[in-house]
Amino acid sequence: MPKRVALVGAGYIAVEMAGMFHHLGSETHLFIRHENFLRPFDPMIQEKIINEYERQGIHIHRNSTQSKVEKGDQEGWLKFHYSDKSSPDGAVMDIDCLLWAIGRSPEVGDLGLDKAGVKQDEKGHIIADEYQNTNVDNIYSLGDVCGKAELTPVAIAAGRQLGNRLFGGPDYQHAKLDYTNIPSVVFAHPEVGSIGLSEPDAVEQYGKENIKVYKTDFTA
């Protein structure tokens, strides 16, 4: 196992890998751009997991940026240049493992979408409506390339609904996947799961005066 690991990213991949490296015995440093990670999740989840990670001994580098990676003095080691909340003027860390988990782009460059006239958004995702139709007749899109609920079971479910609509006859002519209330899990240490709106999303959608929030803690 690596002796000292640097992970860059604030999504579930970075968080999961940080937990795994730490529990396998590596000195683990997680670099995030803002104050918290897992920002699409409810603030309560963000707070609980980041506090637990710090309690366990994982090093969280908030408000961080990375400027350079160089070969280290020892074989297999790197010099990792960064700045963060506690080192705003910059610092260098010797590491023997570096993992970038900063997101991904849809791999559609070889599909010839421009030749077919299929529209994409500014991030390269294929634009599809609620029935998985693109702007071109008889061309459909589903899964991660649409940039919506990027989970394997969601893509499978959307594909089944599209197959039903295209080939299932009149009874399925309006078949589509309901993208609301999709459960999601992060295999952090400890694991965390959620479903439905986060508190900020609920407030935005329904108004703070119409929202009741209940919180409790259980000790295992």
Coordinates of N, CA and C in Angstrom, one line a residue:
M1 N 0.8 -1.2 0.0 CA 0.0 0.0 0.0 C 0.9 1.3 0.0
P2 N 0.4 2.3 -0.6 CA 1.1 3.6 -0.6 C 1.3 4.1 0.8
K3 N 2.4 4.8 1.1 CA 2.6 5.4 2.4 C 1.8 6.7 2.6
R4 N 1.8 7.5 1.6 CA 1.1 8.8 1.7 C 0.4 9.1 0.3
V5 N -1.0 9.2 0.4 CA -1.8 9.4 -0.7 C -2.4 10.8 -0.8
A6 N -2.4 11.4 -1.9 CA -3.2 12.6 -2.2 C -4.3 12.4 -3.1
L7 N -5.5 12.7 -2.7 CA -6.7 12.6 -3.6 C -7.3 13.9 -3.8
V8 N -7.5 14.3 -5.1 CA -8.1 15.6 -5.4 C -9.5 15.4 -5.9
G9 N -10.4 16.0 -5.3 CA -11.8 15.9 -5.7 C -12.7 15.9 -4.5
A10 N -14.0 16.2 -4.7 CA -15.0 16.4 -3.6 C -16.2 15.5 -3.9
G11 N -16.2 14.7 -4.9 CA -17.4 13.8 -5.2 C -17.3 12.5 -4.5
Y12 N -18.2 11.6 -4.8 CA -18.3 10.4 -4.1 C -17.1 9.5 -4.4
I13 N -16.5 9.5 -5.6 CA -15.3 8.7 -5.8 C -14.2 9.1 -4.9
A14 N -13.9 10.4 -4.9 CA -12.8 10.8 -4.0 C -13.0 10.5 -2.5
V15 N -14.3 10.7 -2.1 CA -14.6 10.4 -0.7 C -14.5 8.9 -0.4
E16 N -15.0 8.1 -1.3 CA -14.9 6.6 -1.1 C -13.5 6.1 -1.1
M17 N -12.7 6.6 -2.0 CA -11.3 6.2 -2.1 C -10.5 6.6 -0.9
A18 N -10.8 7.8 -0.4 CA -10.1 8.4 0.7 C -10.4 7.5 2.0
G19 N -11.6 7.1 2.1 CA -11.9 6.2 3.2 C -11.2 4.8 3.1
M20 N -11.2 4.3 1.9 CA -10.5 3.0 1.7 C -9.0 3.0 1.9
F21 N -8.4 4.1 1.4 CA -6.9 4.2 1.6 C -6.6 4.3 3.1
H22 N -7.4 5.2 3.7 CA -7.1 5.4 5.2 C -7.3 4.1 6.0
H23 N -8.3 3.3 5.7 CA -8.5 2.1 6.5 C -7.6 1.0 6.1
L24 N -7.0 1.1 5.0 CA -5.9 0.1 4.6 C -4.5 0.5 5.1
G25 N -4.5 1.7 5.8 CA -3.2 2.0 6.4 C -2.4 3.2 5.8
S26 N -2.9 3.8 4.7 CA -2.1 4.9 4.1 C -2.4 6.2 4.8
E27 N -1.4 7.0 4.9 CA -1.7 8.4 5.3 C -2.4 9.1 4.2
T28 N -3.6 9.6 4.5 CA -4.5 10.0 3.4 C -4.8 11.5 3.5
H29 N -4.6 12.2 2.4 CA -4.9 13.6 2.3 C -5.9 13.8 1.1
L30 N -7.0 14.5 1.5 CA -8.1 14.8 0.5 C -8.2 16.3 0.3
F31 N -8.0 16.6 -1.0 CA -7.9 18.1 -1.3 C -9.3 18.4 -2.0
I32 N -10.0 19.4 -1.4 CA -11.3 19.9 -2.0 C -11.2 21.4 -2.2
R33 N -12.0 21.8 -3.2 CA -12.0 23.2 -3.6 C -12.7 24.1 -2.6
H34 N -13.7 23.6 -1.9 CA -14.5 24.4 -1.0 C -14.4 24.0 0.4
E35 N -15.3 24.3 1.2 CA -15.3 24.0 2.7 C -15.7 22.5 2.9
N36 N -16.6 22.0 2.1 CA -17.1 20.6 2.3 C -17.0 19.8 1.0
F37 N -17.1 18.5 1.1 CA -17.3 17.7 0.0 C -18.7 17.2 -0.1
L38 N -19.0 16.4 -1.1 CA -20.3 15.8 -1.4 C -21.4 17.0 -1.4
R39 N -21.1 18.1 -2.1 CA -21.9 19.2 -2.1 C -23.3 19.0 -2.6
P40 N -23.5 18.1 -3.6 CA -24.9 17.9 -4.0 C -25.8 17.3 -3.0
F41 N -25.2 16.7 -1.9 CA -26.0 16.1 -0.9 C -26.4 17.1 0.2
D42 N -27.3 16.6 1.0 CA -27.8 17.5 2.1 C -26.7 17.9 3.0
P43 N -26.7 19.2 3.4 CA -25.6 19.7 4.3 C -25.4 18.9 5.5
M44 N -26.4 18.3 6.1 CA -26.3 17.4 7.2 C -25.4 16.2 6.9
I45 N -25.5 15.7 5.7 CA -24.6 14.5 5.3 C -23.2 15.0 5.1
Q46 N -23.1 16.2 4.5 CA -21.7 16.7 4.3 C -21.0 16.9 5.6
E47 N -21.7 17.5 6.6 CA -21.1 17.8 7.9 C -20.8 16.5 8.6
K48 N -21.7 15.6 8.7 CA -21.4 14.3 9.4 C -20.2 13.6 8.9
I49 N -20.2 13.4 7.6 CA -19.1 12.6 7.0 C -17.7 13.3 7.1
I50 N -17.7 14.6 6.9 CA -16.4 15.3 7.0 C -15.9 15.4 8.4
N51 N -16.8 15.5 9.4 CA -16.4 15.5 10.8 C -15.9 14.1 11.2
E52 N -16.6 13.1 10.7 CA -16.1 11.7 11.0 C -14.8 11.4 10.3
Y53 N -14.6 11.8 9.1 CA -13.3 11.6 8.4 C -12.2 12.3 9.2
E54 N -12.4 13.5 9.6 CA -11.4 14.2 10.4 C -11.1 13.5 11.7
R55 N -12.2 13.0 12.4 CA -12.0 12.3 13.6 C -11.2 11.1 13.4
Q56 N -11.4 10.4 12.3 CA -10.6 9.2 12.0 C -9.1 9.4 11.7
G57 N -8.8 10.7 11.3 CA -7.4 11.0 11.0 C -7.2 11.3 9.6
I58 N -8.2 11.3 8.7 CA -8.0 11.7 7.3 C -7.8 13.2 7.3
H59 N -6.8 13.6 6.5 CA -6.4 15.0 6.4 C -7.3 15.7 5.3
I60 N -8.1 16.7 5.6 CA -9.0 17.4 4.7 C -8.3 18.7 4.4
H61 N -8.0 19.0 3.2 CA -7.4 20.3 2.8 C -8.5 21.1 2.1
R62 N -9.1 22.0 2.8 CA -10.1 22.9 2.3 C -9.6 24.0 1.4
N63 N -10.5 24.5 0.6 CA -10.2 25.6 -0.3 C -8.8 25.5 -1.0
S64 N -8.6 24.3 -1.5 CA -7.3 24.0 -2.1 C -7.2 24.2 -3.6
T65 N -6.1 24.5 -4.0 CA -5.7 24.5 -5.5 C -4.4 23.7 -5.7
Q66 N -4.2 23.2 -6.8 CA -3.0 22.4 -7.1 C -2.3 23.1 -8.3
S67 N -1.0 23.3 -8.2 CA -0.3 24.1 -9.2 C 0.7 23.3 -10.0
K68 N 1.3 22.2 -9.4 CA 2.3 21.5 -10.1 C 2.6 20.1 -9.4
V69 N 2.9 19.2 -10.2 CA 3.4 17.8 -9.8 C 4.7 17.5 -10.4
E70 N 5.7 17.2 -9.6 CA 7.0 16.9 -10.1 C 7.5 15.5 -9.6
K71 N 8.5 15.0 -10.3 CA 9.1 13.8 -9.8 C 9.8 14.1 -8.4
G72 N 9.7 13.1 -7.5 CA 10.3 13.3 -6.2 C 11.8 12.9 -6.2
D73 N 12.3 13.0 -5.0 CA 13.7 12.7 -4.8 C 13.9 11.2 -4.7
Q74 N 12.9 10.4 -4.3 CA 13.0 9.0 -4.3 C 12.2 8.4 -5.4
E75 N 12.7 7.2 -5.8 CA 12.0 6.5 -6.9 C 10.5 6.2 -6.6
G76 N 9.6 6.6 -7.5 CA 8.2 6.3 -7.3 C 7.5 7.4 -6.4
W77 N 8.2 8.4 -6.0 CA 7.6 9.5 -5.2 C 7.4 10.7 -6.1
L78 N 6.5 11.6 -5.6 CA 6.2 12.8 -6.3 C 6.2 14.0 -5.4
K79 N 6.5 15.2 -5.9 CA 6.4 16.4 -5.1 C 5.1 17.1 -5.6
F80 N 4.2 17.3 -4.7 CA 2.8 17.8 -5.0 C 2.7 19.2 -4.5
H81 N 2.6 20.1 -5.4 CA 2.5 21.6 -5.0 C 1.0 22.0 -4.9
Y82 N 0.7 22.7 -3.8 CA -0.7 23.0 -3.6 C -0.7 24.2 -2.6
S83 N -1.9 24.8 -2.6 CA -2.2 25.8 -1.5 C -3.6 25.4 -0.9
D84 N -3.8 25.7 0.3 CA -5.1 25.4 0.9 C -5.4 26.5 2.0
K85 N -6.5 26.2 2.8 CA -6.9 27.2 3.8 C -5.8 27.4 4.8
S86 N -5.1 26.4 5.2 CA -4.0 26.6 6.2 C -2.7 27.0 5.6
S87 N -2.5 26.8 4.3 CA -1.3 27.2 3.7 C -1.6 28.0 2.4
P88 N -2.1 29.2 2.6 CA -2.6 30.0 1.4 C -1.4 30.4 0.5
D89 N -0.2 30.5 1.0 CA 1.0 30.9 0.2 C 1.6 29.7 -0.5
G90 N 1.1 28.5 -0.3 CA 1.6 27.4 -1.0 C 2.4 26.4 -0.1
A91 N 2.4 25.2 -0.5 CA 3.2 24.2 0.2 C 3.5 23.0 -0.7
V92 N 4.4 22.2 -0.3 CA 4.8 21.0 -1.1 C 4.7 19.8 -0.3
M93 N 4.2 18.7 -0.8 CA 4.0 17.5 -0.1 C 4.6 16.3 -0.9
D94 N 5.4 15.5 -0.2 CA 6.0 14.3 -0.8 C 4.9 13.2 -0.7
I95 N 4.6 12.6 -1.9 CA 3.6 11.5 -1.9 C 4.0 10.4 -2.8
D96 N 3.5 9.2 -2.6 CA 3.8 8.1 -3.5 C 2.6 7.6 -4.2
C97 N 1.5 8.3 -4.0 CA 0.3 8.0 -4.8 C -0.6 9.2 -5.0
L98 N -1.0 9.5 -6.2 CA -1.8 10.6 -6.5 C -3.0 10.2 -7.3
L99 N -4.2 10.5 -6.9 CA -5.4 10.1 -7.6 C -6.3 11.4 -7.8
W100 N -6.5 11.6 -9.1 CA -7.4 12.7 -9.5 C -8.8 12.2 -9.7
A101 N -9.8 12.8 -8.9 CA -11.2 12.4 -9.0 C -12.0 13.6 -9.1
I102 N -11.7 14.3 -10.2 CA -12.3 15.7 -10.4 C -13.4 15.7 -11.4
G103 N -14.0 14.6 -11.6 CA -15.2 14.5 -12.6 C -14.8 14.0 -13.9
R104 N -15.7 13.9 -14.8 CA -15.5 13.2 -16.1 C -16.4 13.9 -17.1
S105 N -15.9 13.7 -18.4 CA -16.7 14.3 -19.5 C -17.3 13.2 -20.3
P106 N -18.4 13.4 -20.9 CA -19.0 12.3 -21.7 C -18.1 11.9 -22.9
E107 N -17.9 10.6 -23.1 CA -17.0 10.1 -24.2 C -17.8 9.9 -25.4
V108 N -18.1 11.0 -26.1 CA -19.0 10.9 -27.3 C -18.3 11.5 -28.5
G109 N -17.0 11.8 -28.4 CA -16.3 12.5 -29.5 C -16.2 11.7 -30.8
D110 N -16.3 10.4 -30.8 CA -16.2 9.6 -32.0 C -17.6 9.2 -32.6
L111 N -18.6 9.8 -32.0 CA -20.0 9.4 -32.5 C -20.4 10.2 -33.7
G112 N -19.8 11.3 -34.0 CA -20.2 12.1 -35.1 C -21.5 12.8 -34.9
L113 N -21.7 13.2 -33.6 CA -22.9 13.9 -33.3 C -23.1 15.2 -34.1
D114 N -22.0 15.9 -34.4 CA -22.1 17.1 -35.1 C -22.6 16.9 -36.5
K115 N -22.2 15.7 -37.1 CA -22.6 15.4 -38.5 C -24.1 15.1 -38.5
A116 N -24.6 14.4 -37.4 CA -26.0 14.1 -37.3 C -26.9 15.3 -36.9
G117 N -26.2 16.3 -36.4 CA -27.0 17.5 -35.9 C -27.5 17.3 -34.5
V118 N -27.0 16.4 -33.7 CA -27.5 16.1 -32.3 C -26.9 17.2 -31.4
K119 N -27.8 17.9 -30.6 CA -27.3 19.0 -29.8 C -26.7 18.5 -28.5
Q120 N -25.7 19.2 -28.0 CA -25.1 18.9 -26.8 C -25.0 20.2 -25.9
D121 N -24.9 20.1 -24.6 CA -24.8 21.2 -23.8 C -23.4 21.7 -23.7
E122 N -23.1 22.7 -22.8 CA -21.8 23.3 -22.8 C -20.8 22.3 -22.2
K123 N -21.2 21.3 -21.5 CA -20.3 20.3 -21.0 C -20.1 19.1 -21.9
G124 N -20.8 19.1 -23.0 CA -20.7 18.0 -23.9 C -21.7 16.9 -23.7
H125 N -22.6 17.0 -22.8 CA -23.7 16.1 -22.6 C -24.7 16.2 -23.7
I126 N -25.2 15.0 -24.1 CA -26.3 15.0 -25.1 C -27.6 15.4 -24.5
I127 N -28.2 16.4 -25.2 CA -29.5 16.9 -24.6 C -30.6 16.0 -25.1
A128 N -31.4 15.5 -24.1 CA -32.5 14.6 -24.3 C -33.7 15.1 -23.4
D129 N -34.9 14.9 -23.9 CA -36.1 15.2 -23.2 C -36.4 14.1 -22.2
E130 N -37.6 14.2 -21.6 CA -38.0 13.3 -20.5 C -38.3 11.9 -21.1
Y131 N -38.4 11.8 -22.4 CA -38.6 10.5 -23.1 C -37.3 10.0 -23.8
Q132 N -36.2 10.6 -23.5 CA -34.9 10.3 -24.0 C -34.7 10.6 -25.5
N133 N -35.6 11.4 -26.0 CA -35.5 11.9 -27.4 C -34.5 13.0 -27.5
T134 N -33.6 12.9 -28.5 CA -32.7 14.0 -28.8 C -33.5 15.0 -29.8
N135 N -32.8 16.0 -30.3 CA -33.5 16.9 -31.2 C -33.6 16.3 -32.6
V136 N -33.0 15.1 -32.8 CA -33.0 14.5 -34.1 C -33.9 13.3 -34.1
D137 N -34.9 13.2 -35.0 CA -35.8 12.1 -34.9 C -35.1 10.7 -35.0
N138 N -35.6 9.8 -34.2 CA -35.0 8.4 -34.2 C -33.6 8.3 -33.6
I139 N -33.1 9.3 -33.0 CA -31.9 9.2 -32.2 C -32.2 9.5 -30.8
Y140 N -31.9 8.6 -29.9 CA -32.2 8.7 -28.5 C -30.9 8.6 -27.7
S141 N -31.0 9.1 -26.5 CA -29.8 9.2 -25.6 C -30.3 8.9 -24.1
L142 N -29.5 8.1 -23.4 CA -29.8 7.9 -22.0 C -28.5 7.5 -21.3
G143 N -28.5 7.5 -20.0 CA -27.3 7.2 -19.2 C -26.5 8.4 -18.9
D144 N -25.2 8.1 -18.6 CA -24.3 9.2 -18.1 C -24.1 10.2 -19.1
V145 N -24.2 9.9 -20.4 CA -23.9 10.9 -21.4 C -24.9 12.0 -21.4
C146 N -26.0 11.8 -20.7 CA -27.0 12.9 -20.6 C -26.8 13.8 -19.4
G147 N -25.9 13.4 -18.5 CA -25.5 14.2 -17.4 C -26.6 14.3 -16.3
K148 N -27.5 13.3 -16.2 CA -28.6 13.4 -15.3 C -28.6 12.1 -14.5
A149 N -28.5 12.2 -13.2 CA -28.5 11.0 -12.3 C -27.6 9.9 -12.9
E150 N -26.3 10.2 -12.8 CA -25.3 9.3 -13.4 C -25.0 8.1 -12.6
L151 N -26.0 7.2 -12.6 CA -25.9 5.9 -11.9 C -26.3 4.8 -12.8
T152 N -25.6 3.7 -12.7 CA -25.8 2.5 -13.7 C -27.3 2.0 -13.6
P153 N -27.9 1.8 -12.4 CA -29.3 1.3 -12.4 C -30.2 2.3 -13.1
V154 N -29.9 3.6 -13.0 CA -30.8 4.6 -13.6 C -30.7 4.5 -15.2
A155 N -29.5 4.3 -15.7 CA -29.4 4.1 -17.1 C -30.1 2.8 -17.6
I156 N -30.0 1.7 -16.8 CA -30.8 0.5 -17.1 C -32.3 0.7 -17.1
A157 N -32.7 1.4 -16.1 CA -34.2 1.7 -16.0 C -34.7 2.6 -17.1
A158 N -33.9 3.6 -17.5 CA -34.3 4.4 -18.6 C -34.3 3.7 -19.9
G159 N -33.3 2.8 -20.1 CA -33.3 2.0 -21.3 C -34.5 1.0 -21.4
R160 N -34.9 0.5 -20.3 CA -36.1 -0.4 -20.3 C -37.3 0.4 -20.7
Q161 N -37.5 1.6 -20.1 CA -38.7 2.4 -20.4 C -38.7 2.8 -21.8
L162 N -37.5 3.2 -22.4 CA -37.4 3.6 -23.8 C -37.7 2.4 -24.7
G163 N -37.2 1.2 -24.3 CA -37.6 0.0 -25.1 C -39.1 -0.3 -25.1
N164 N -39.7 -0.1 -23.9 CA -41.1 -0.3 -23.8 C -41.9 0.6 -24.7
R165 N -41.4 1.9 -24.7 CA -42.2 2.9 -25.5 C -42.0 2.7 -27.0
L166 N -40.8 2.2 -27.4 CA -40.6 2.1 -28.8 C -41.2 0.8 -29.4
F167 N -41.2 -0.3 -28.5 CA -41.5 -1.6 -29.1 C -42.7 -2.3 -28.3
G168 N -43.2 -1.6 -27.3 CA -44.2 -2.3 -26.4 C -45.6 -2.1 -26.8
G169 N -45.9 -1.3 -27.9 CA -47.2 -1.2 -28.4 C -47.9 0.0 -27.7
P170 N -49.2 0.1 -27.9 CA -50.0 1.3 -27.4 C -50.0 1.4 -25.9
D171 N -49.9 0.3 -25.2 CA -50.0 0.4 -23.7 C -48.8 1.1 -23.1
Y172 N -47.7 1.2 -23.9 CA -46.5 1.8 -23.4 C -46.1 3.1 -24.1
Q173 N -47.0 3.7 -24.9 CA -46.6 4.8 -25.7 C -46.2 6.0 -24.9
H174 N -46.5 6.1 -23.6 CA -46.1 7.2 -22.8 C -45.1 6.7 -21.7
A175 N -44.4 5.6 -21.9 CA -43.5 5.1 -20.9 C -42.3 6.0 -20.8
K176 N -41.9 6.3 -19.6 CA -40.7 7.1 -19.4 C -40.2 6.9 -17.9
L177 N -38.9 7.2 -17.7 CA -38.4 7.0 -16.3 C -38.7 8.3 -15.5
D178 N -39.2 8.1 -14.3 CA -39.4 9.2 -13.4 C -38.1 9.4 -12.6
Y179 N -37.4 10.6 -12.9 CA -36.1 10.9 -12.3 C -36.2 11.5 -10.9
T180 N -37.4 11.6 -10.4 CA -37.5 12.2 -9.0 C -37.3 11.0 -8.0
N181 N -36.8 11.4 -6.8 CA -36.7 10.4 -5.7 C -35.9 9.2 -6.1
I182 N -34.8 9.4 -6.7 CA -33.8 8.3 -7.0 C -32.9 8.2 -5.8
P183 N -32.8 7.0 -5.2 CA -31.9 6.8 -4.1 C -30.4 6.8 -4.5
S184 N -29.6 7.3 -3.7 CA -28.2 7.3 -4.0 C -27.4 6.9 -2.7
V185 N -26.3 6.3 -2.9 CA -25.5 5.8 -1.8 C -24.0 6.2 -2.0
V186 N -23.3 6.5 -1.0 CA -21.9 6.8 -1.0 C -21.2 5.8 -0.1
F187 N -20.3 5.0 -0.6 CA -19.6 4.0 0.2 C -18.4 4.6 0.9
A188 N -18.7 5.6 1.7 CA -17.8 6.2 2.6 C -17.6 5.3 3.8
H189 N -16.8 5.8 4.8 CA -16.6 5.1 6.0 C -17.0 6.0 7.1
P190 N -18.3 6.0 7.6 CA -19.3 5.1 7.3 C -20.1 5.4 6.0
E191 N -20.9 4.4 5.6 CA -21.7 4.6 4.4 C -22.8 5.6 4.6
V192 N -23.2 6.2 3.6 CA -24.3 7.2 3.7 C -25.2 7.0 2.5
G193 N -26.5 7.1 2.7 CA -27.5 7.0 1.6 C -28.5 8.2 1.7
S194 N -29.1 8.5 0.6 CA -30.1 9.6 0.6 C -31.2 9.3 -0.5
I195 N -32.3 9.9 -0.3 CA -33.3 9.9 -1.3 C -34.2 11.2 -1.2
G196 N -34.6 11.7 -2.3 CA -35.5 12.9 -2.2 C -34.7 14.2 -2.2
L197 N -35.4 15.3 -1.9 CA -34.8 16.6 -2.0 C -33.8 16.8 -0.8
S198 N -32.8 17.5 -1.0 CA -32.0 18.0 0.1 C -32.8 19.2 0.8
E199 N -32.4 19.5 2.0 CA -33.1 20.6 2.7 C -33.0 21.9 1.9
P200 N -31.9 22.4 1.3 CA -31.9 23.6 0.5 C -32.8 23.5 -0.7
D201 N -32.8 22.3 -1.4 CA -33.7 22.2 -2.5 C -35.1 22.2 -2.2
A202 N -35.5 21.6 -1.0 CA -36.8 21.6 -0.6 C -37.3 23.1 -0.2
V203 N -36.4 23.8 0.4 CA -36.7 25.2 0.8 C -36.9 26.0 -0.5
E204 N -36.1 25.8 -1.5 CA -36.2 26.5 -2.7 C -37.5 26.2 -3.5
Q205 N -37.8 24.9 -3.4 CA -39.0 24.5 -4.2 C -40.3 24.8 -3.5
Y206 N -40.4 24.7 -2.1 CA -41.6 24.9 -1.4 C -41.7 26.1 -0.5
G207 N -40.5 26.7 -0.2 CA -40.5 27.8 0.7 C -40.2 27.4 2.1
K208 N -39.3 28.1 2.8 CA -38.9 27.7 4.1 C -40.0 27.5 5.1
E209 N -41.0 28.4 5.0 CA -42.2 28.3 5.9 C -43.0 27.1 5.8
N210 N -42.8 26.3 4.7 CA -43.6 25.1 4.5 C -42.8 23.8 4.8
I211 N -41.6 24.0 5.3 CA -40.7 22.8 5.5 C -40.5 22.6 7.0
K212 N -40.6 21.3 7.4 CA -40.2 20.9 8.7 C -39.1 19.9 8.6
V213 N -38.0 20.1 9.5 CA -36.8 19.3 9.4 C -36.7 18.6 10.8
Y214 N -36.5 17.3 10.8 CA -36.3 16.5 12.0 C -34.9 15.9 11.9
K215 N -34.2 16.0 13.0 CA -32.9 15.5 13.1 C -32.7 14.7 14.4
T216 N -32.0 13.6 14.3 CA -31.6 12.8 15.5 C -30.4 12.0 15.2
D217 N -29.7 11.6 16.3 CA -28.4 10.9 16.1 C -28.6 9.5 16.9
F218 N -28.0 8.5 16.2 CA -28.0 7.2 16.8 C -26.6 6.7 17.0
T219 N -26.2 6.1 18.1 CA -24.9 5.6 18.3 C -24.9 4.1 18.2
A220 N -24.1 3.6 17.3 CA -24.0 2.1 17.1 C -23.2 1.5 18.2

